[in-house]
């Protein structure tokens, strides 16, 4: 337990610490006897996930929910018990994580499908904290992926690359996105990974100075120029990011200007611009490579100044200049915003990146009041859509108010015509029942065609289902009319016209 608190650089109150300790003990008991594929006790997984989460988002409720996130699924403990033990907020987060587990990438690589899946992931979460927990969970699973069978590794890694990494990026959490990408890339495309890695190593060897030496050189230049700074940190380009960039530049590594980048953490925004001037005084800049993301942040909120310069040996490297706050935001995204907001470090609401503002616009609640910031993490991007799942995990995008009937016809018209009932989240439900975000719907088919009535038509919300039902009713009516004619009974037209 002491290790747990040491791993998260945050000062918890005594009350918060007690709650976290209670959750750790609860999880340990609930998961007792369960083992991971690696042979270690299962409870290590939620605990490690909670540490990953806590390091970027040290919110007690979210940490506790992460510690408990696999309990309702993997142990006899129920949702109700969790709620009784830890309250509605935490139990709600755990429930969200469990539901989100149903959103899975299947074989389809169709861009539309993948995009729908990402939307569904966001919409099902309802709360950004649920997404953060799920991402931390996935990151820990990726770090320990070697213990599961190879075919399953590929599946999980694929899903991580297509769904989780882009969402981490969307939330601005660069540190998680980078790690998720590199871990998955190695599994999904092992040959390309090795090739890119070798290329990178070769390129680094050809350079006269390594990252550490550049750090020292820059520090001494800035000191000579009399400008104070917080830190200089070099970084080598990530392998997956290099792989993607190479594709755009005919696989010519000499065209890539940011193989090595030096990050200078400045004391203020003004200093960022001053440092840019000093660098251009000492090193020849590459024309057209100055990018001012402080004046114009990237859509995910990223702020920095980038420039590329020539080394005396004629090699190009990149310099990224940013303040502490900008650096935290680049690594931790929305979590950093919450973090600084919470600690009262100033005008973060004014400095919110565009996409956070967009988030706020998307929801109708006012987020102007700083006290409501956590409340504002609750999201409802797609107010008139719900996303529901087939038992295999395929996503169906339906309008709000859609029923089991709409779902059945959206899968296949035969499924509608032969429907005799449905299970929603494992329970029998009426076909007129309205579906909710994230429901898993299984249609029960009969051998005989269903008795489709006008009521079906009235309940259906989607034009697709209505058209199918109308077609059925028209044919069915013709059938009756035909039989009436065979019996040589008077025409039904009179009644039908009414
Ligand atoms: Mn888990």
Short mmCIF file of C-alpha atoms in Angstrom, two decimals, residues 26 47 59 67 99 119 135 141 156 168 214 226 231 256 263 273 331 353 425 435 459 466:
data_model
loop_
_atom_site.label_atom_id
_atom_site.label_comp_id
_atom_site.label_asym_id
_atom_site.label_seq_id
_atom_site.Cartn_x
_atom_site.Cartn_y
_atom_site.Cartn_z
CA UNK A 26 -11.85 -4.73 -1.03
CA UNK A 47 -3.84 -1.84 -8.88
CA UNK A 59 -8.74 12.12 -8.59
CA UNK A 67 -9.08 -0.32 -8.45
CA UNK A 99 -20.40 -1.44 -20.39
CA UNK A 119 -17.92 7.54 -31.50
CA UNK A 135 -7.44 3.71 -21.34
CA UNK A 141 -2.95 -4.87 -20.52
CA UNK A 156 -5.96 -6.73 -28.84
CA UNK A 168 -5.97 8.98 -26.21
CA UNK A 214 22.83 18.16 -27.46
CA UNK A 226 21.44 34.74 -19.71
CA UNK A 231 14.60 21.93 -18.23
CA UNK A 256 12.37 13.69 -41.77
CA UNK A 263 12.33 20.04 -25.68
CA UNK A 273 9.78 33.36 -28.05
CA UNK A 331 1.53 14.70 -21.91
CA UNK A 353 -7.84 24.25 -25.89
CA UNK A 425 -28.14 -7.15 -21.90
CA UNK A 435 -33.15 0.78 -26.42
CA UNK A 459 -43.35 1.97 -32.95
CA UNK A 466 -40.75 1.38 -41.42
#
